[in-house]
């Protein structure tokens, strides 16, 4: 087949980082593919020289959102029944009763869950979603686009967006192979797989086993272990700045060594401002002992709150905030989009800091790629605005059970441990922790990590030739 046309379906901005800002497009083009981005993001990919076809006012069927919510609740119920593990309850988002319309929707969802709370019921829910989506203008527009363009495959960049359902159904109804990418290491236990495709691309054998466990109707032959392109830029030396250039660009002190505090969103970690202050206190004590240290604060890209302002003001001599270079195109989290500049910023932040401290973030893998350690905050803080939140619930989540052992990170079990972890790293005593973190990285993401795009395109080539 000469220059097979591949549609890369971007139902939202999540896939931009993996498939637009890495070498994914370049590698596919070099392999002879004719690549078109089927683009539902506010980002204009023609600015990057890519071909795109944009959606026009796409809308899912009104019932699909209710059915999707019911599907998620039922899947979590079945996960609890199968595993005898109540942790899946913590993946639920509470139903809303803030007004009459929200209350009616929530009541309808609860009725669906009550009626279809079984494996057979799930099949009916999935069929109903497909039935409703085939009625939509989005489905018929997608049919027309696909009939005109005739791609050899439609590859969706994530598995959880409702707006991807109709285009993928249209492709399947036309006999066009479909695939999707499971975009994050914690997605499968959370029951976020909304779309059904012919093939599923996953990060690792570990994730493949998860997919087959949670979705037993998926066949092993449908799952391709590829790794994720998100780590590929870490191995692109051309993106790295010299220390002098990076420090000058962000007004850092050349005489200091810097540490990174990587923030989470307010729901995941409402106590991040306190943890950041505890880190500042630890750095202050170390500086009093003769060190010259500073902190780079990288907030969560979707956190535009002012909750850190007091800490940043109080410790302005120690903490330098360097905000992610994401673009806010709307209020919803999926309308806050990454940029290629932020990939470069993140790389250089890692390169020019000694370590990272956060609460349960995948930044452990980013730092492991640079042979640097991660400290996980692991203690409670009183917070009247989040009285039911607990740090110990976070580390009970399924994806943390993939750790080969507990030595993959340094556990910061109290504020005093911050100083200990930092001092240990500065003294060169973190190599064992880094080695364990790299072993975890190898389990979570297919290695070599810089060849994920290559593996994806090789697999696509094989699939469309079958």
CSV table of C-alpha atoms in Angstrom, one decimal:
chain,number,residue,atom,x,y,z
A,1,UNK,CA,0.0,0.0,0.0
A,2,UNK,CA,1.5,3.3,-1.1
A,3,UNK,CA,1.3,6.2,1.4
A,4,UNK,CA,-1.6,4.9,3.4
A,5,UNK,CA,-3.7,7.6,4.9
A,6,UNK,CA,-4.0,7.6,8.7
A,7,UNK,CA,-6.5,9.7,10.6
A,8,UNK,CA,-5.2,10.8,14.1
A,9,UNK,CA,-8.4,11.5,16.0
A,10,UNK,CA,-7.9,14.3,18.6
A,11,UNK,CA,-11.2,14.5,20.5
A,12,UNK,CA,-9.7,16.9,23.0
A,13,UNK,CA,-6.4,18.5,23.9
A,14,UNK,CA,-5.1,15.5,25.9
A,15,UNK,CA,-3.5,13.9,22.8
A,16,UNK,CA,-1.6,17.0,21.7
A,17,UNK,CA,1.4,16.4,23.9
A,18,UNK,CA,1.9,12.8,22.8
A,19,UNK,CA,1.1,13.0,19.1
A,20,UNK,CA,1.6,16.6,18.0
A,21,UNK,CA,4.5,17.9,20.0
A,22,UNK,CA,6.8,14.8,19.9
A,23,UNK,CA,8.4,13.3,16.8
A,24,UNK,CA,5.4,11.0,16.3
A,25,UNK,CA,4.3,12.9,13.1
A,26,UNK,CA,7.8,13.1,11.7
A,27,UNK,CA,8.4,9.4,12.2
A,28,UNK,CA,5.1,8.5,10.6
A,29,UNK,CA,5.8,10.7,7.6
A,30,UNK,CA,9.3,9.1,7.2
A,31,UNK,CA,7.6,5.7,7.2
A,32,UNK,CA,5.5,6.8,4.2
A,33,UNK,CA,2.2,7.5,6.0
A,34,UNK,CA,-0.2,10.3,4.8
A,35,UNK,CA,-1.2,11.7,8.2
A,36,UNK,CA,-4.3,13.8,8.8
A,37,UNK,CA,-5.2,15.1,12.3
A,38,UNK,CA,-9.0,14.9,12.8
A,39,UNK,CA,-9.0,17.8,15.1
A,40,UNK,CA,-11.5,18.8,17.8
A,41,UNK,CA,-9.1,21.0,19.8
A,42,UNK,CA,-8.8,24.8,19.7
A,43,UNK,CA,-5.2,24.3,18.6
A,44,UNK,CA,-4.5,25.1,14.9
A,45,UNK,CA,-2.2,22.2,13.8
A,46,UNK,CA,-1.6,23.8,10.4
A,47,UNK,CA,0.7,26.2,12.4
A,48,UNK,CA,3.0,23.1,12.8
A,49,UNK,CA,2.7,22.3,9.1
A,50,UNK,CA,0.3,19.3,9.7
A,51,UNK,CA,-2.7,18.5,7.7
A,52,UNK,CA,-6.0,18.7,9.7
A,53,UNK,CA,-9.7,18.3,9.3
A,54,UNK,CA,-11.6,20.1,11.9
A,55,UNK,CA,-15.0,19.1,13.4
A,56,UNK,CA,-17.9,21.6,13.1
A,57,UNK,CA,-19.8,22.1,16.3
A,58,UNK,CA,-19.6,18.4,17.4
A,59,UNK,CA,-22.2,17.3,19.9
A,60,UNK,CA,-22.8,13.9,21.5
A,61,UNK,CA,-26.4,12.7,22.0
A,62,UNK,CA,-27.9,14.1,25.2
A,63,UNK,CA,-28.4,10.6,26.6
A,64,UNK,CA,-24.8,9.6,26.1
A,65,UNK,CA,-23.4,11.5,29.0
A,66,UNK,CA,-26.0,9.8,31.3
A,67,UNK,CA,-25.3,6.4,29.9
A,68,UNK,CA,-21.5,7.0,30.2
A,69,UNK,CA,-21.8,8.0,33.8
A,70,UNK,CA,-23.9,4.9,34.5
A,71,UNK,CA,-21.3,2.7,32.7
A,72,UNK,CA,-18.6,4.1,34.9
A,73,UNK,CA,-20.5,3.5,38.1
A,74,UNK,CA,-21.4,-0.1,37.0
A,75,UNK,CA,-17.8,-0.9,36.0
A,76,UNK,CA,-16.6,0.3,39.4
A,77,UNK,CA,-19.2,-1.8,41.2
A,78,UNK,CA,-18.1,-4.9,39.2
A,79,UNK,CA,-14.5,-4.1,40.0
A,80,UNK,CA,-15.3,-4.1,43.7
A,81,UNK,CA,-17.2,-7.3,43.4
A,82,UNK,CA,-14.5,-9.0,41.4
A,83,UNK,CA,-11.6,-7.8,43.6
A,84,UNK,CA,-13.3,-7.5,47.0
A,85,UNK,CA,-11.5,-4.2,47.2
A,86,UNK,CA,-13.4,-1.0,48.2
A,87,UNK,CA,-10.7,1.3,46.9
A,88,UNK,CA,-12.6,1.6,43.6
A,89,UNK,CA,-15.3,3.7,45.5
A,90,UNK,CA,-12.7,6.5,45.7
A,91,UNK,CA,-12.6,6.8,41.9
A,92,UNK,CA,-16.2,7.9,41.9
A,93,UNK,CA,-17.3,11.5,41.3
A,94,UNK,CA,-20.3,12.4,43.4
A,95,UNK,CA,-23.6,12.9,41.6
A,96,UNK,CA,-24.9,16.5,41.6
A,97,UNK,CA,-28.2,17.7,43.1
A,98,UNK,CA,-27.5,21.4,43.0
A,99,UNK,CA,-30.6,22.2,41.0
A,100,UNK,CA,-33.7,20.5,39.6
A,101,UNK,CA,-32.0,19.6,36.2
A,102,UNK,CA,-28.9,18.1,37.9
A,103,UNK,CA,-31.1,16.2,40.4
A,104,UNK,CA,-33.2,14.7,37.5
A,105,UNK,CA,-30.0,13.6,35.7
A,106,UNK,CA,-28.5,12.1,38.8
A,107,UNK,CA,-31.8,10.2,39.6
A,108,UNK,CA,-31.8,8.9,36.0
A,109,UNK,CA,-28.2,7.7,36.3
A,110,UNK,CA,-29.0,6.0,39.6
A,111,UNK,CA,-31.9,4.2,38.0
A,112,UNK,CA,-29.7,3.0,35.1
A,113,UNK,CA,-27.2,1.7,37.6
A,114,UNK,CA,-29.8,-0.1,39.6
A,115,UNK,CA,-31.3,-1.7,36.4
A,116,UNK,CA,-28.1,-2.6,34.6
A,117,UNK,CA,-25.7,-3.4,37.4
A,118,UNK,CA,-24.1,-6.6,35.8
A,119,UNK,CA,-21.9,-7.7,33.0
A,120,UNK,CA,-24.9,-8.3,30.8
A,121,UNK,CA,-26.3,-4.9,31.8
A,122,UNK,CA,-23.0,-3.3,30.8
A,123,UNK,CA,-23.3,-4.8,27.3
A,124,UNK,CA,-26.8,-3.2,27.0
A,125,UNK,CA,-25.4,0.2,28.2
A,126,UNK,CA,-22.6,0.1,25.6
A,127,UNK,CA,-25.1,-0.9,22.9
A,128,UNK,CA,-27.4,1.9,23.9
A,129,UNK,CA,-24.5,4.4,23.7
A,130,UNK,CA,-23.8,3.3,20.2
A,131,UNK,CA,-27.4,3.4,19.3
A,132,UNK,CA,-27.8,7.0,20.5
A,133,UNK,CA,-24.6,8.2,18.9
A,134,UNK,CA,-25.6,6.8,15.5
A,135,UNK,CA,-28.5,9.2,15.6
A,136,UNK,CA,-26.3,12.3,15.9
A,137,UNK,CA,-25.3,14.9,13.3
A,138,UNK,CA,-21.7,14.2,14.4
A,139,UNK,CA,-22.0,10.5,13.3
A,140,UNK,CA,-23.4,11.4,9.9
A,141,UNK,CA,-20.8,14.2,9.4
A,142,UNK,CA,-18.1,11.7,10.3
A,143,UNK,CA,-19.5,9.2,7.8
A,144,UNK,CA,-19.3,11.8,5.1
A,145,UNK,CA,-15.8,12.8,6.0
A,146,UNK,CA,-14.6,9.2,6.1
A,147,UNK,CA,-16.3,8.3,2.8
A,148,UNK,CA,-14.6,11.2,1.1
A,149,UNK,CA,-11.1,10.7,2.7
A,150,UNK,CA,-11.0,6.9,2.8
A,151,UNK,CA,-8.3,6.5,5.6
A,152,UNK,CA,-6.7,3.1,6.1
A,153,UNK,CA,-7.1,3.5,9.9
A,154,UNK,CA,-8.5,5.9,12.5
A,155,UNK,CA,-6.3,6.2,15.6
A,156,UNK,CA,-7.8,7.9,18.6
A,157,UNK,CA,-5.4,9.6,21.0
A,158,UNK,CA,-7.4,8.8,24.2
A,159,UNK,CA,-10.0,6.4,25.3
A,160,UNK,CA,-12.3,8.5,27.5
A,161,UNK,CA,-14.0,11.2,25.4
A,162,UNK,CA,-17.6,10.9,24.4
A,163,UNK,CA,-17.1,13.0,21.3
A,164,UNK,CA,-14.8,10.2,20.0
A,165,UNK,CA,-17.6,7.6,20.0
A,166,UNK,CA,-19.5,8.8,16.9
A,167,UNK,CA,-16.5,9.2,14.6
A,168,UNK,CA,-15.2,5.8,15.6
A,169,UNK,CA,-18.6,4.1,15.1
A,170,UNK,CA,-18.7,5.7,11.6
A,171,UNK,CA,-15.3,4.3,10.8
A,172,UNK,CA,-16.3,0.8,12.0
A,173,UNK,CA,-19.6,0.9,10.1
A,174,UNK,CA,-17.5,1.6,7.0
A,175,UNK,CA,-15.1,-1.2,7.7
A,176,UNK,CA,-12.2,1.1,8.6
A,177,UNK,CA,-10.0,-0.3,11.3
A,178,UNK,CA,-9.9,1.7,14.6
A,179,UNK,CA,-7.5,2.0,17.4
A,180,UNK,CA,-7.1,4.0,20.6
A,181,UNK,CA,-4.3,4.9,23.0
A,182,UNK,CA,-4.7,4.5,26.7
A,183,UNK,CA,-3.2,7.8,27.6
A,184,UNK,CA,-2.3,7.7,31.3
A,185,UNK,CA,-0.8,5.1,33.7
A,186,UNK,CA,-3.8,5.2,36.1
A,187,UNK,CA,-6.7,5.3,33.7
A,188,UNK,CA,-7.8,1.7,33.5
A,189,UNK,CA,-8.7,1.0,37.2
A,190,UNK,CA,-10.8,4.2,37.1
A,191,UNK,CA,-13.2,2.9,34.5
A,192,UNK,CA,-12.5,5.7,32.0
A,193,UNK,CA,-12.6,3.6,28.8
A,194,UNK,CA,-15.7,4.9,27.1
A,195,UNK,CA,-14.9,4.1,23.5
A,196,UNK,CA,-14.7,0.6,21.8
A,197,UNK,CA,-12.1,0.1,19.1
A,198,UNK,CA,-10.6,-2.8,17.2
A,199,UNK,CA,-7.2,-2.3,18.8
A,200,UNK,CA,-5.8,-0.8,22.0
A,201,UNK,CA,-2.3,0.7,22.4
A,202,UNK,CA,-0.9,0.5,25.9
A,203,UNK,CA,2.2,1.6,27.7
A,204,UNK,CA,3.4,-1.8,29.0
A,205,UNK,CA,2.8,-5.5,29.6
A,206,UNK,CA,1.5,-4.4,33.0
A,207,UNK,CA,-1.1,-2.1,31.4
A,208,UNK,CA,-2.0,-4.8,28.9
A,209,UNK,CA,-2.8,-7.2,31.8
A,210,UNK,CA,-4.9,-4.4,33.4
A,211,UNK,CA,-6.9,-3.9,30.2
A,212,UNK,CA,-7.6,-7.6,29.9
A,213,UNK,CA,-8.5,-7.8,33.6
A,214,UNK,CA,-11.0,-4.9,33.6
A,215,UNK,CA,-12.4,-5.5,30.1
A,216,UNK,CA,-12.4,-9.3,29.7
A,217,UNK,CA,-14.3,-9.1,26.4
A,218,UNK,CA,-11.1,-7.5,24.8
A,219,UNK,CA,-9.0,-10.2,23.2
A,220,UNK,CA,-5.2,-10.3,23.8
A,221,UNK,CA,-4.7,-10.0,20.0
A,222,UNK,CA,-6.3,-6.6,20.1
A,223,UNK,CA,-3.8,-5.1,22.5
A,224,UNK,CA,-0.5,-3.6,21.4
A,225,UNK,CA,2.3,-2.8,23.8
A,226,UNK,CA,4.0,0.3,22.5
A,227,UNK,CA,5.0,2.6,25.4
A,228,UNK,CA,3.9,6.3,25.4
A,229,UNK,CA,5.5,9.1,23.4
A,230,UNK,CA,5.2,11.5,26.3
A,231,UNK,CA,8.7,10.6,27.6
A,232,UNK,CA,10.4,10.8,24.2
A,233,UNK,CA,11.4,14.4,24.5
A,234,UNK,CA,13.5,13.6,27.5
A,235,UNK,CA,16.0,11.9,25.2
A,236,UNK,CA,16.2,14.8,22.7
A,237,UNK,CA,19.4,16.5,23.6
A,238,UNK,CA,18.7,19.4,21.2
A,239,UNK,CA,16.0,20.6,23.6
A,240,UNK,CA,18.3,21.0,26.5
A,241,UNK,CA,19.5,24.5,27.5
A,242,UNK,CA,22.8,25.1,29.3
A,243,UNK,CA,22.6,25.9,33.0
A,244,UNK,CA,23.6,29.5,32.3
A,245,UNK,CA,20.9,30.0,29.7
A,246,UNK,CA,18.2,28.4,31.8
A,247,UNK,CA,19.1,30.3,34.9
A,248,UNK,CA,19.2,33.5,33.0
A,249,UNK,CA,15.9,32.9,31.3
A,250,UNK,CA,14.1,32.4,34.7
A,251,UNK,CA,16.1,34.7,36.9
A,252,UNK,CA,17.7,32.0,39.0
A,253,UNK,CA,20.8,32.4,41.2
A,254,UNK,CA,23.9,30.8,39.6
A,255,UNK,CA,25.4,30.2,43.0
A,256,UNK,CA,22.5,28.0,44.1
A,257,UNK,CA,21.3,24.4,43.5
A,258,UNK,CA,17.6,24.1,42.9
A,259,UNK,CA,15.0,21.6,43.9
A,260,UNK,CA,11.6,21.1,42.4
A,261,UNK,CA,8.2,21.0,44.0
A,262,UNK,CA,5.7,19.7,41.5
A,263,UNK,CA,2.1,20.6,42.3
A,264,UNK,CA,-1.1,18.6,41.9
A,265,UNK,CA,-4.6,19.8,41.2
A,266,UNK,CA,-6.6,21.0,44.1
A,267,UNK,CA,-8.8,17.8,44.2
A,268,UNK,CA,-5.9,15.4,44.2
A,269,UNK,CA,-3.9,17.4,46.8
A,270,UNK,CA,-5.7,20.2,48.6
A,271,UNK,CA,-2.8,20.5,51.0
A,272,UNK,CA,-0.1,21.3,48.5
A,273,UNK,CA,0.5,24.8,49.8
A,274,UNK,CA,1.3,23.4,53.2
A,275,UNK,CA,3.6,20.8,51.7
A,276,UNK,CA,5.4,23.6,49.7
A,277,UNK,CA,5.8,25.6,52.9
A,278,UNK,CA,7.2,22.6,54.7
A,279,UNK,CA,9.7,22.2,51.9
A,280,UNK,CA,10.7,25.9,52.1
A,281,UNK,CA,11.3,25.4,55.9
A,282,UNK,CA,13.5,22.4,55.2
A,283,UNK,CA,15.5,24.4,52.6
A,284,UNK,CA,15.8,27.3,55.0
A,285,UNK,CA,17.3,25.0,57.7
A,286,UNK,CA,19.8,23.5,55.2
A,287,UNK,CA,20.8,26.9,54.1
A,288,UNK,CA,21.5,27.9,57.7
A,289,UNK,CA,23.9,24.9,57.8
A,290,UNK,CA,25.9,26.2,54.8
A,291,UNK,CA,24.0,25.0,51.7
A,292,UNK,CA,22.9,27.4,49.0
A,293,UNK,CA,19.6,26.0,47.8
A,294,UNK,CA,16.4,27.3,46.1
A,295,UNK,CA,13.1,25.9,45.1
A,296,UNK,CA,11.5,25.9,41.7
A,297,UNK,CA,7.7,25.6,42.0
A,298,UNK,CA,6.0,24.0,39.0
A,299,UNK,CA,2.3,24.1,39.5
A,300,UNK,CA,-0.2,21.7,38.0
A,301,UNK,CA,-1.0,23.0,34.5
A,302,UNK,CA,-4.7,23.0,35.1
A,303,UNK,CA,-4.4,24.8,38.5
A,304,UNK,CA,-5.0,28.5,38.1
A,305,UNK,CA,-5.9,29.1,41.7
A,306,UNK,CA,-4.4,31.6,44.1
A,307,UNK,CA,-4.0,29.0,46.9
A,308,UNK,CA,-0.2,29.2,46.7
A,309,UNK,CA,0.1,33.0,46.8
A,310,UNK,CA,0.7,33.4,50.6
A,311,UNK,CA,3.5,30.8,50.6
A,312,UNK,CA,5.1,32.2,47.5
A,313,UNK,CA,5.1,35.7,49.0
A,314,UNK,CA,6.4,34.6,52.4
A,315,UNK,CA,9.3,32.6,50.9
A,316,UNK,CA,10.0,34.7,47.8
A,317,UNK,CA,13.7,34.6,48.7
A,318,UNK,CA,13.6,30.8,48.4
A,319,UNK,CA,10.9,29.8,45.9
A,320,UNK,CA,10.8,30.7,42.2
A,321,UNK,CA,7.6,29.9,40.5
A,322,UNK,CA,8.0,28.8,36.9
A,323,UNK,CA,4.5,28.2,35.5
A,324,UNK,CA,3.8,25.6,32.9
A,325,UNK,CA,3.4,27.0,29.4
A,326,UNK,CA,-0.1,25.7,28.8
A,327,UNK,CA,-2.8,27.7,27.0
A,328,UNK,CA,-6.2,28.2,28.6
A,329,UNK,CA,-8.8,28.0,25.8
A,330,UNK,CA,-11.8,27.6,28.1
A,331,UNK,CA,-12.9,26.9,31.7
A,332,UNK,CA,-13.1,23.1,31.4
A,333,UNK,CA,-9.9,21.2,32.3
A,334,UNK,CA,-9.7,19.6,28.8
A,335,UNK,CA,-9.7,23.1,27.3
A,336,UNK,CA,-6.4,23.9,29.0
A,337,UNK,CA,-3.9,22.7,26.4
A,338,UNK,CA,-0.2,21.8,26.5
A,339,UNK,CA,2.3,23.4,24.2
A,340,UNK,CA,5.6,22.2,22.8
A,341,UNK,CA,7.3,25.0,24.7
A,342,UNK,CA,6.1,23.4,27.9
A,343,UNK,CA,7.7,20.1,27.0
A,344,UNK,CA,11.0,21.9,26.6
A,345,UNK,CA,10.4,23.8,29.9
A,346,UNK,CA,9.7,20.6,31.8
A,347,UNK,CA,12.8,18.9,30.4
A,348,UNK,CA,15.0,21.8,31.4
A,349,UNK,CA,13.4,22.1,34.8
A,350,UNK,CA,14.3,18.5,35.5
A,351,UNK,CA,17.7,18.8,34.0
A,352,UNK,CA,18.6,21.8,36.2
A,353,UNK,CA,17.1,20.6,39.5
A,354,UNK,CA,18.5,18.0,41.9
A,355,UNK,CA,15.3,16.2,42.8
A,356,UNK,CA,11.5,16.5,42.9
A,357,UNK,CA,9.0,16.5,45.7
A,358,UNK,CA,5.3,15.9,45.1
A,359,UNK,CA,2.2,13.9,46.1
A,360,UNK,CA,2.1,10.7,44.0
A,361,UNK,CA,2.8,12.2,40.6
A,362,UNK,CA,4.1,10.4,37.5
A,363,UNK,CA,7.0,13.0,37.6
A,364,UNK,CA,8.8,10.2,39.4
A,365,UNK,CA,9.3,8.7,35.9
A,366,UNK,CA,10.4,12.0,34.3
A,367,UNK,CA,13.0,12.4,37.0
A,368,UNK,CA,14.1,8.8,36.7
A,369,UNK,CA,14.7,9.4,33.0
A,370,UNK,CA,17.3,12.0,34.1
A,371,UNK,CA,18.7,9.7,36.9
A,372,UNK,CA,17.3,11.9,39.6
A,373,UNK,CA,15.2,10.9,42.7
A,374,UNK,CA,11.6,11.7,43.7
A,375,UNK,CA,10.2,12.2,47.2
A,376,UNK,CA,6.5,11.4,47.8
A,377,UNK,CA,4.8,13.5,50.5
A,378,UNK,CA,3.1,11.0,52.8
A,379,UNK,CA,1.6,12.8,55.9
A,380,UNK,CA,-1.7,14.4,56.9
A,381,UNK,CA,-2.4,18.1,57.2
A,382,UNK,CA,-5.5,19.5,58.9
A,383,UNK,CA,-7.5,21.3,56.3
A,384,UNK,CA,-11.0,22.5,57.1
A,385,UNK,CA,-11.9,22.9,53.5
A,386,UNK,CA,-11.1,19.2,52.8
A,387,UNK,CA,-11.9,17.4,56.0
A,388,UNK,CA,-12.5,14.0,54.4
A,389,UNK,CA,-9.3,14.0,52.2
A,390,UNK,CA,-6.5,11.7,53.3
A,391,UNK,CA,-3.0,11.3,51.9
A,392,UNK,CA,-3.2,7.6,52.8
A,393,UNK,CA,-6.1,7.1,50.4
A,394,UNK,CA,-4.0,8.4,47.5
A,395,UNK,CA,-1.3,5.8,47.9
A,396,UNK,CA,-3.9,3.0,48.1
A,397,UNK,CA,-4.9,3.7,44.5
A,398,UNK,CA,-4.3,0.7,42.2
A,399,UNK,CA,-1.6,2.3,40.0
A,400,UNK,CA,0.8,2.6,43.0
A,401,UNK,CA,0.6,-1.2,43.6
A,402,UNK,CA,2.7,-1.5,40.5
A,403,UNK,CA,5.8,-0.4,42.5
A,404,UNK,CA,8.4,-3.2,42.4
A,405,UNK,CA,9.2,-2.2,46.0
A,406,UNK,CA,8.7,0.7,48.4
A,407,UNK,CA,12.2,2.0,47.8
A,408,UNK,CA,11.3,3.4,44.4
A,409,UNK,CA,10.7,6.9,46.0
A,410,UNK,CA,11.8,8.5,49.2
A,411,UNK,CA,8.8,8.6,51.5
A,412,UNK,CA,8.4,11.9,53.3
A,413,UNK,CA,6.4,10.8,56.3
A,414,UNK,CA,6.6,14.1,58.2
A,415,UNK,CA,8.0,17.6,57.6
A,416,UNK,CA,11.3,16.7,59.1
A,417,UNK,CA,11.8,14.0,56.5
A,418,UNK,CA,12.0,16.7,53.8
A,419,UNK,CA,15.3,17.9,55.1
A,420,UNK,CA,16.6,14.4,55.4
A,421,UNK,CA,15.7,13.5,51.8
A,422,UNK,CA,17.2,16.7,50.4
A,423,UNK,CA,20.4,16.3,52.4
A,424,UNK,CA,20.7,12.6,51.4
A,425,UNK,CA,20.4,13.6,47.7
A,426,UNK,CA,22.9,16.4,48.0
A,427,UNK,CA,25.4,14.0,49.6
A,428,UNK,CA,25.1,11.6,46.7
A,429,UNK,CA,23.2,8.9,48.6
A,430,UNK,CA,20.2,8.5,46.4
A,431,UNK,CA,21.5,6.2,43.7
A,432,UNK,CA,19.7,3.2,45.1
A,433,UNK,CA,16.3,5.0,45.1
A,434,UNK,CA,16.9,6.1,41.5
A,435,UNK,CA,17.8,2.6,40.5
A,436,UNK,CA,14.5,1.3,42.0
A,437,UNK,CA,12.6,4.2,40.3
A,438,UNK,CA,14.1,3.2,36.9
A,439,UNK,CA,13.0,-0.4,37.5
A,440,UNK,CA,9.5,0.9,38.2
A,441,UNK,CA,9.7,3.1,35.0
A,442,UNK,CA,10.6,0.0,33.0
A,443,UNK,CA,7.6,-1.9,34.4
A,444,UNK,CA,5.2,1.0,33.7
A,445,UNK,CA,6.5,2.0,30.2
A,446,UNK,CA,7.9,-0.2,27.5
A,447,UNK,CA,11.7,0.4,27.1
A,448,UNK,CA,13.6,1.9,25.4
A,449,UNK,CA,11.2,4.8,26.2
A,450,UNK,CA,12.5,6.9,23.3
A,451,UNK,CA,11.1,4.4,20.7
A,452,UNK,CA,7.4,4.5,21.5
A,453,UNK,CA,6.4,6.4,18.4
A,454,UNK,CA,8.5,4.0,16.3
A,455,UNK,CA,6.7,1.1,17.8
A,456,UNK,CA,3.2,2.6,17.3
A,457,UNK,CA,3.8,3.3,13.6
A,458,UNK,CA,5.3,-0.2,13.1
A,459,UNK,CA,2.2,-1.7,14.6
A,460,UNK,CA,-0.1,0.5,12.6
A,461,UNK,CA,1.7,-0.6,9.4
A,462,UNK,CA,1.3,-4.3,10.3
A,463,UNK,CA,-2.4,-3.9,11.3
A,464,UNK,CA,-3.5,-2.2,8.1
A,465,UNK,CA,-1.6,-4.8,6.0
A,466,UNK,CA,-3.4,-7.7,7.6
